[in-house]
Coordinates of C-alpha atoms and ligand atoms in Angstrom, one line a residue:
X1 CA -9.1 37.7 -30.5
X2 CA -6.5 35.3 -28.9
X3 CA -8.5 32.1 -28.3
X4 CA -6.7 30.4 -25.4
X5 CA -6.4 26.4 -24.6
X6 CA -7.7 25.5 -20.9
X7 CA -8.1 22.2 -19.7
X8 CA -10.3 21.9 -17.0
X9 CA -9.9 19.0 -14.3
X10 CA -13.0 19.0 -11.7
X11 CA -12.1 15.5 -9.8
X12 CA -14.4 14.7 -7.0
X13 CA -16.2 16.4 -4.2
X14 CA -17.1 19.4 -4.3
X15 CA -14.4 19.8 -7.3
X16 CA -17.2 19.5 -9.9
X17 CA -19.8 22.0 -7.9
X18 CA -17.6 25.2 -8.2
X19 CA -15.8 24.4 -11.8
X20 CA -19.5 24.4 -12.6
X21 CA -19.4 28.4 -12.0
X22 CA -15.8 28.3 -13.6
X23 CA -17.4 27.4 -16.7
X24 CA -20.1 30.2 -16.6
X25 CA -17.6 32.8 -15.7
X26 CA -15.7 31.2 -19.2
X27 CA -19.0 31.8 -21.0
X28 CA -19.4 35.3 -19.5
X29 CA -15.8 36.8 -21.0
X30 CA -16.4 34.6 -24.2
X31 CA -19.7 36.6 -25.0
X32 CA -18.5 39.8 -23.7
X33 CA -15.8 39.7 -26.7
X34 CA -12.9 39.6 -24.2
X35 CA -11.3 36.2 -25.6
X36 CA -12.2 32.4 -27.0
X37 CA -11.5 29.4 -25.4
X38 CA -11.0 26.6 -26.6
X39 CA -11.8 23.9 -23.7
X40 CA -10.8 20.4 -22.9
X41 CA -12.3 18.6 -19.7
X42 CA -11.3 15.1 -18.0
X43 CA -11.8 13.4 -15.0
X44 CA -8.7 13.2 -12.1
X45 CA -8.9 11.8 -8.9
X46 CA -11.1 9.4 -7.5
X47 CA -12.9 10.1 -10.4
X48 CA -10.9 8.5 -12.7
X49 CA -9.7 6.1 -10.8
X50 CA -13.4 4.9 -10.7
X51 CA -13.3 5.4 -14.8
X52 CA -9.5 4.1 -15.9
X53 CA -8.0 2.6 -12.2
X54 CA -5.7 5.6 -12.0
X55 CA -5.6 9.0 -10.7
X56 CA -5.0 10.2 -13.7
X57 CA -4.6 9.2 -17.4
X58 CA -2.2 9.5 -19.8
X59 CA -4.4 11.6 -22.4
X60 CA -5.3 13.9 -19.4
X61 CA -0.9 14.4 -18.5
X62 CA -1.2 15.0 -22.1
X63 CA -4.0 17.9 -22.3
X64 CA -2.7 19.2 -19.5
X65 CA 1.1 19.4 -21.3
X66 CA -0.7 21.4 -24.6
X67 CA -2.7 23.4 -22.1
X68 CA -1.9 27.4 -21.8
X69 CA -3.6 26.5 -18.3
X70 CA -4.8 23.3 -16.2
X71 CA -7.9 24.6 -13.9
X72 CA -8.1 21.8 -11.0
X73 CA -11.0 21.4 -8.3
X74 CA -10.0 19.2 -5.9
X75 CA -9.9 14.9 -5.3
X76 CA -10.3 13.0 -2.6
X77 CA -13.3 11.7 -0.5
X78 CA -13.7 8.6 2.1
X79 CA -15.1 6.2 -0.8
X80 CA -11.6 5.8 -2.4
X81 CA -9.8 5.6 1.4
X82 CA -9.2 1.7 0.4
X83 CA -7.7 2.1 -2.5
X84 CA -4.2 1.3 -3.2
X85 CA -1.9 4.0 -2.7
X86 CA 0.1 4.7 -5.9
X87 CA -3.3 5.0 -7.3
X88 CA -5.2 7.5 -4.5
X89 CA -6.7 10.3 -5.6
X90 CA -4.1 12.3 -4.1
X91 CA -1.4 10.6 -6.7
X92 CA -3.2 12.6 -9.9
X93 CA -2.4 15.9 -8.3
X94 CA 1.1 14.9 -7.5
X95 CA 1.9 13.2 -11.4
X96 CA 0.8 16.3 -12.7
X97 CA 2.5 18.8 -10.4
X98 CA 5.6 16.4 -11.3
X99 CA 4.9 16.0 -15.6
X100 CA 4.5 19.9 -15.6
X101 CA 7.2 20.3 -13.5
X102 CA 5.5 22.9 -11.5
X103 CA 8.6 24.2 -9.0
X104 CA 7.1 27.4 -8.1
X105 CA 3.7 27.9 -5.7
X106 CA 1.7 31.0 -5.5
X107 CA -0.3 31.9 -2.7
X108 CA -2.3 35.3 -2.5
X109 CA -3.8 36.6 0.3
X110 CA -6.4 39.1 -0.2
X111 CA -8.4 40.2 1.9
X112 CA -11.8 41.5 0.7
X113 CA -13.2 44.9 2.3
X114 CA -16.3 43.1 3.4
X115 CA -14.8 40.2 5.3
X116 CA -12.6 42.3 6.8
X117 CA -14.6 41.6 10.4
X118 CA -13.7 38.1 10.3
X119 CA -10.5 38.0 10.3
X120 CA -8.6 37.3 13.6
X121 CA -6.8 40.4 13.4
X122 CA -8.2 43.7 13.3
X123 CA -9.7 45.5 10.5
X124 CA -7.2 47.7 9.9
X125 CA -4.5 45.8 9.7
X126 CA -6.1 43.3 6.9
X127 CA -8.8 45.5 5.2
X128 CA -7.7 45.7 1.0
X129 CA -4.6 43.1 2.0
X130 CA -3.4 42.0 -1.5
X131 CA -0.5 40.2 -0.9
X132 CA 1.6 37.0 -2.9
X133 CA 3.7 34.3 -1.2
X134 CA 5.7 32.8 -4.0
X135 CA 6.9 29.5 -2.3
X136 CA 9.9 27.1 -4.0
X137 CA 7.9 23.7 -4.4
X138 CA 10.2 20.7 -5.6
X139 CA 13.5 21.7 -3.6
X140 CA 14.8 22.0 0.1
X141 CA 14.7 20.2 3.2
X142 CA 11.4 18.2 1.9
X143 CA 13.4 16.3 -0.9
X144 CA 16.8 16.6 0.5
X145 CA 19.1 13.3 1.2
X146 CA 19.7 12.0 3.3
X147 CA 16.3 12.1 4.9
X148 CA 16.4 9.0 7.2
X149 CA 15.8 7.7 10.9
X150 CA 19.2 5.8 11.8
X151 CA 19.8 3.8 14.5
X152 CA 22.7 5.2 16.9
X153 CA 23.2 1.8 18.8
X154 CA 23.0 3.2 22.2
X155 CA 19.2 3.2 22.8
X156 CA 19.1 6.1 20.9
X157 CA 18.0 7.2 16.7
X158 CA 18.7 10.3 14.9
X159 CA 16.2 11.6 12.9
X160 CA 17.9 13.6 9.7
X161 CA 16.6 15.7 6.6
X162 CA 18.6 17.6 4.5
X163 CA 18.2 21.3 3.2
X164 CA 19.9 21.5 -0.1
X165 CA 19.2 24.4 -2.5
X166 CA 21.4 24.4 -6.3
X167 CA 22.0 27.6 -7.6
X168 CA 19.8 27.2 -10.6
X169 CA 16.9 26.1 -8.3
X170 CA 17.2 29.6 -6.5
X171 CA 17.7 31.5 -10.0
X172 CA 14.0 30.4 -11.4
X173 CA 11.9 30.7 -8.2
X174 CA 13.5 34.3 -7.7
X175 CA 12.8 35.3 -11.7
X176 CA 8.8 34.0 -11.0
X177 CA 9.0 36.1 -8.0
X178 CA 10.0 39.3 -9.8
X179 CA 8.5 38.1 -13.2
X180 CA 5.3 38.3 -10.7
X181 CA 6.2 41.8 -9.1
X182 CA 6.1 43.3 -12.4
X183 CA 2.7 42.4 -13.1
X184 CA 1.9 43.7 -9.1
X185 CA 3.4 46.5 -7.5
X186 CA 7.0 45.8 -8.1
X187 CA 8.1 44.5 -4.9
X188 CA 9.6 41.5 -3.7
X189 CA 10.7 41.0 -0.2
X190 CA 12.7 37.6 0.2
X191 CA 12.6 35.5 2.9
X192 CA 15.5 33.0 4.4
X193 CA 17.6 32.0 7.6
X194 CA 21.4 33.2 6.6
X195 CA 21.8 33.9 9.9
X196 CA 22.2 30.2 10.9
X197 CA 21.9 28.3 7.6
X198 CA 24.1 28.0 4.8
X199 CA 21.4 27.6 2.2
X200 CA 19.9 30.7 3.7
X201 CA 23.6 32.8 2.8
X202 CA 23.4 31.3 -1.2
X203 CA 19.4 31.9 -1.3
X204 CA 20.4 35.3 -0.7
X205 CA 23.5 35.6 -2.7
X206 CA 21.2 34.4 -5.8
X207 CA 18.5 36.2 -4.9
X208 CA 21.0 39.6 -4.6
X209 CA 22.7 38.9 -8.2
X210 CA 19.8 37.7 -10.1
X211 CA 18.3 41.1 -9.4
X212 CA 21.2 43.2 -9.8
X213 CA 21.6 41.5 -13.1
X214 CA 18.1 40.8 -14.7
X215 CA 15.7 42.8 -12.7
X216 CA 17.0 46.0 -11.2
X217 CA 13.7 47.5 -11.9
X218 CA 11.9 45.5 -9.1
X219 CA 12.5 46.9 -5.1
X220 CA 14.1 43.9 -3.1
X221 CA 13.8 43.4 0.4
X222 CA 15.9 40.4 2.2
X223 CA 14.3 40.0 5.4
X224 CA 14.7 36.9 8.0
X225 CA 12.2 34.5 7.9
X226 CA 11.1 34.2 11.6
X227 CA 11.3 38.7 11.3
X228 CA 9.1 38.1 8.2
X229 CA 6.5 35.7 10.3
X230 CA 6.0 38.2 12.7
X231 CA 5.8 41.5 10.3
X232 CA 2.9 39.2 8.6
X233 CA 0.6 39.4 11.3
X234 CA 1.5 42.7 12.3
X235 CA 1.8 45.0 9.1
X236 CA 1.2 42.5 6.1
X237 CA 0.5 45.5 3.7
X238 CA 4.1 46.5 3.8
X239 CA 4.5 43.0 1.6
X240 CA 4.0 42.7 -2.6
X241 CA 5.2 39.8 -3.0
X242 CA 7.3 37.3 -0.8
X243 CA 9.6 35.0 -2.5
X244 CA 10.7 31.9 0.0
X245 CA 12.1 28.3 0.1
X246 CA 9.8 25.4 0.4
X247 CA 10.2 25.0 4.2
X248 CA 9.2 28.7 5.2
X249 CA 7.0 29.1 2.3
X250 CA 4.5 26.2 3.6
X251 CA 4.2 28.0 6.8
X252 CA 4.2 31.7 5.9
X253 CA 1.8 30.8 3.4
X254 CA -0.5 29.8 5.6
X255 CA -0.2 32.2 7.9
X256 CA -0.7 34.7 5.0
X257 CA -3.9 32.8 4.0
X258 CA -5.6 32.6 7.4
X259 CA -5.4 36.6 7.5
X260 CA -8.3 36.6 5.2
X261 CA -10.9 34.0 6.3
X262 CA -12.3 30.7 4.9
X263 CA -11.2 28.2 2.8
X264 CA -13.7 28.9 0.8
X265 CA -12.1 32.1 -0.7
X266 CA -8.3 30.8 -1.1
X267 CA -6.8 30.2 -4.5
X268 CA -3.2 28.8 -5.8
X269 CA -1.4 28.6 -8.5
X270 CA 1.8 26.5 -9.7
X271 CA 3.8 27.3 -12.4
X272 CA 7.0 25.6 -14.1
X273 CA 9.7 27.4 -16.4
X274 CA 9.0 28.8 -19.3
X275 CA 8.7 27.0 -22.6
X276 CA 12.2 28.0 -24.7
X277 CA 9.6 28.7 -27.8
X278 CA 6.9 29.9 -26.6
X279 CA 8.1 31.9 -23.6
X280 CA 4.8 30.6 -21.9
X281 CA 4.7 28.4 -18.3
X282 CA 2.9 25.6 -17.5
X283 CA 0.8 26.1 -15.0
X284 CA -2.0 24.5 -12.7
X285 CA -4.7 26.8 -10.8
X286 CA -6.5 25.4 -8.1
X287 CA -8.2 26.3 -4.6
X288 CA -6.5 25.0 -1.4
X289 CA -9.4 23.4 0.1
X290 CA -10.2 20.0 -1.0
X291 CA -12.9 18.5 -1.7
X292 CA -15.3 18.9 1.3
X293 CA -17.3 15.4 1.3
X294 CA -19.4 16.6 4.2
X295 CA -21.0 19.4 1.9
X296 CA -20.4 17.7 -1.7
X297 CA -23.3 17.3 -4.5
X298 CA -25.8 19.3 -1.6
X299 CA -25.0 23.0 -3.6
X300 CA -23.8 24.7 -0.4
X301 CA -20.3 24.8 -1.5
X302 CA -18.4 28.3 -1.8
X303 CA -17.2 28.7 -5.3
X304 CA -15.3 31.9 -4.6
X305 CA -11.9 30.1 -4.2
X306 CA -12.5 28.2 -7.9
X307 CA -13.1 31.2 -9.5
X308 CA -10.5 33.3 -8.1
X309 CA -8.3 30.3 -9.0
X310 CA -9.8 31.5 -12.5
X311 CA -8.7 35.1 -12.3
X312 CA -4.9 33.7 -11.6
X313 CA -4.6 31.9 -14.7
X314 CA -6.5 35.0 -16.4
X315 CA -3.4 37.3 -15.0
X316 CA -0.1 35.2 -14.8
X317 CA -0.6 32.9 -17.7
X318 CA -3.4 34.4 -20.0
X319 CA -1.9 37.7 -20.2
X320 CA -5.5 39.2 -19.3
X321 CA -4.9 41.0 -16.2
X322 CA -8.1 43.5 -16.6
X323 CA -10.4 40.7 -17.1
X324 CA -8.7 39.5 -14.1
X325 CA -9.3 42.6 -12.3
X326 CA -12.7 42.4 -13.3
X327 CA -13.9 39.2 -12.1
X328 CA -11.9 39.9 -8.6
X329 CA -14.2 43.5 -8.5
X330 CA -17.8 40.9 -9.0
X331 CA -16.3 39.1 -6.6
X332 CA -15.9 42.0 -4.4
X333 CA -18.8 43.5 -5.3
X334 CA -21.0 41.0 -4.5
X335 CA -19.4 40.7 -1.0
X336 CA -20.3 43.9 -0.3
X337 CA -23.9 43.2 -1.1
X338 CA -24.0 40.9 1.9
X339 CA -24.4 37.7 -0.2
X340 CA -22.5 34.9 1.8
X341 CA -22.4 31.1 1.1
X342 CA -22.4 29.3 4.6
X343 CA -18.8 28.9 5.6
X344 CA -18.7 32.9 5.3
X345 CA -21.6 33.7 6.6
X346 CA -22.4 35.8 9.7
X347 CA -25.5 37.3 11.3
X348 CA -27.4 39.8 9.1
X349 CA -26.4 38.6 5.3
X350 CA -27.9 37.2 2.8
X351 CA -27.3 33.2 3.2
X352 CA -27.1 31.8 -0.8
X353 CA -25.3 28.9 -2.2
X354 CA -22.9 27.4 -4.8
X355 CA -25.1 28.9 -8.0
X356 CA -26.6 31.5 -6.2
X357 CA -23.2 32.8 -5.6
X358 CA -22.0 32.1 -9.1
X359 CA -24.7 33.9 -10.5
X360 CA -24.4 36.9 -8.2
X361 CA -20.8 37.0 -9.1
X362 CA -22.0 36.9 -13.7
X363 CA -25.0 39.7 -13.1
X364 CA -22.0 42.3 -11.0
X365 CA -20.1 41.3 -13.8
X366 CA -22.7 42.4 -16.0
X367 CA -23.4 45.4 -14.3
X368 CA -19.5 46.1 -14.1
X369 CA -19.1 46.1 -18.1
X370 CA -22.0 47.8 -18.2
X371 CA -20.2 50.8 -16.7
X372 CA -17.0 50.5 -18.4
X373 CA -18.5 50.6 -21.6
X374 CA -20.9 53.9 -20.6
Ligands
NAD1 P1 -11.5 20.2 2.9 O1 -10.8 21.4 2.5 O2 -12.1 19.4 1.9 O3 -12.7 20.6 4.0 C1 -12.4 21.2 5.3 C2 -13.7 21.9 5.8 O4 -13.9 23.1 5.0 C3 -15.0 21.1 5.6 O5 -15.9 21.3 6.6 C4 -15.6 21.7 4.3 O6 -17.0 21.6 4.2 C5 -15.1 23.1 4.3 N1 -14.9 23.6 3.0 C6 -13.8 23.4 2.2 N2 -14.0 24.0 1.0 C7 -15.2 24.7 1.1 C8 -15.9 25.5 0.2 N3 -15.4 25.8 -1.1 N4 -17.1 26.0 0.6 C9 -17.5 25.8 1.8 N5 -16.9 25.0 2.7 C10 -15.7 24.5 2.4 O7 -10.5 19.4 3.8 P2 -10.7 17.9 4.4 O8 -12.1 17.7 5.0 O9 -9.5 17.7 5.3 O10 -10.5 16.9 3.2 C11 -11.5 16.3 2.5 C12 -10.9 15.5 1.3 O11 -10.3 16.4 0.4 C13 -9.9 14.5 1.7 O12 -10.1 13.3 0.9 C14 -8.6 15.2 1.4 O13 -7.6 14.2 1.2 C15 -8.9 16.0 0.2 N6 -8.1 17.1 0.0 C16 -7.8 17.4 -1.3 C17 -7.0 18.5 -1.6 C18 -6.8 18.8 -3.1 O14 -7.5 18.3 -3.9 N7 -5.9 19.7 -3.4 C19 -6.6 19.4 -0.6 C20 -7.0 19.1 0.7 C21 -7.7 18.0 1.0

């Protein structure tokens, strides 16, 4: 059995509530025979600013570097507003995003059956929405130079930011893209401006020859990215997976991840190139919200987004897609049941919180394997 190296980061908030459920879900495929793990832990964050005045340490940067995956909660929180800034809480997240050199962002949207009603479209439209916004991190108009406010002498300024995009930058966001398809449904639609934007005409030149050359397996799609913000909210099934620059891929990302509900239920992932040895990526899995002071320590806190952070890093860099699978059907399952921690509740369920939905989520597991193996 492959016995696979995780370090898990909690940080503050509620970060150490849900990777509390993380770790039962680890124990639950551990004694189901389905892998080892072999499992590091550290602080990040506020935390560790209280324990080593930094955001992060240098022996965490390291873990994190030998890891196959990082699993991160969240940091942050109004005690450590004071502090000074190069050693916020925010500043751990964005050392190790930087070390790992993590250039490619994942978003999913799924949309769970059962929640289906509360999304602000119509059922139809979202119901069984599994869809993946691959989003180019560390390039484009956010890095750019020059990115500047000059003076123009006559009462007036100019503000300026740059959209610059190398070849090789659009070449490894477009191979995790259909890297990803083939694990999904072997589709990849993506998404730029060539219309108006130079960087837009040699995103889509790349995108066109990598695929030609490397992936001619995978269905590709170019569509315009203000044509692609509009077919999101009105048929997002048509989508697998969405490949985009760093601009369009922080808003279509969101707009992808509000089809489906709460924070509570939305992971990510980011992932850097693949090691020249090994083959494997580093990679950091996370929820997108943070780490919800107002609710923190008081066991109200949805773990749902943690743990499908989880399944991620069981499918893209564990290699374990059916244990994947699995988790995502408890978590599904159990949704169905009516449970509902608060921020997903409605009128009707079954109100339960942080453990109560973790342990909901093991005993469908338990009742999933159960079947498989009948
Ligand atoms: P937040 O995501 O922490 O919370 C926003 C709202 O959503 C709150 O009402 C919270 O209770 C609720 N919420 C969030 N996650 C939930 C969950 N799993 N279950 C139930 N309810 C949940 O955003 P915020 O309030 O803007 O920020 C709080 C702190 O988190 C700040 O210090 C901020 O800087 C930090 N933050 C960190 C990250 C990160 O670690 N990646 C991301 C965003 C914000």
């Amino acid at each position: 059995m492959t016995t696979h190296k995780l370090l898990l980061l909690p940080g503050d908030g509620i970060g150490p509530d849900v990777m509390t459920e993380v770790r039962s879900v680890l124990a639950w495929i551990e004694k189901a025979g389905l892998a080892s793990f072999e499992i590091e832990e550290d602080l990040v964050g506020g935390a560790a600013y209280d324990a080593y005045g930094s955001a992060v340490s240098d022996q965490a940067v390291d873990l994190a570097q030998q890891a196959d995956a990082v699993l991160f909660g969240a940091v942050g929180g109004p005690k450590w507003d004071d502090v000074p800034y190069e050693v916020r809480p925010e500043a751990g997240l964005l050392r190790l995003r930087k070390d790992l050199q993590l250039f490619a962002n994942l978003r999913p949207a799924i949309c769970y059956g059962a929640l289906a009603d509360s999304s602000s479209l119509k059922r139809e439209i979202v119901e069984d929405l599994d869809i993946l916004i691959v989003r180019e991190l560390t390039g484009g108009v956010y890095f750019g130079e020059p990115k500047e406010i000059i003076d123009l002498g006559n009462g007036q300024q100019r503000g300026i930011d740059t959209q610059v995009y190398d070849t090789y930058e659009i070449e490894r966001i477009t191979r995790v893209a259909f890297d990803l398809g083939r694990t999904r449904n072997n589709k990849v639609t993506s998404m730029e401006k060539r219309n108006v934007m130079k960087s837009g005409v040699l995103w889509n030149q790349v995108v066109t020859k990598v695929h030609a050359e490397e992936y001619a397996d995978v269905a590709l799609d170019h569509m315009l990215a203000d044509a692609g913000a509009m077919q999101l909210v009105r048929n997002p099934k048509q989508f697998d997976v969405i490949v985009t620059d760093n601009l369009f891929g922080d808003v279509l990302s969101d707009i992808a991840a509000m089809l489906t509900g709460s924070l509570g239920m939305l992971p990510s992932a980011s992932l850097g190139a693949p090691d020249a040895r090994t083959g494997k990526r580093k990679s950091m899995y996370e929820p997108v919200h943070g780490s919800a002071p107002d609710i923190a320590g008081t066991g109200q806190a949805n773990p749902i987004a943690m743990i499908s952070s989880l399944s991620m890093a069981l499918r893209y860099s564990l290699d374990m897609g059916d244990t994947a699978t699995l988790v995502e059907k408890a978590i599904a399952g159990v949704l169905e049941k009516g449970l509902r921690t608060g921020d997903i509740y409605t009128d009707g369920m079954t109100k339960v919180g942080t453990k109560g939905m973790g342990e909901a989520i093991l005993a469908e597991l338990d009742v999933l394997a159960d079947a498989a193996g009948a």
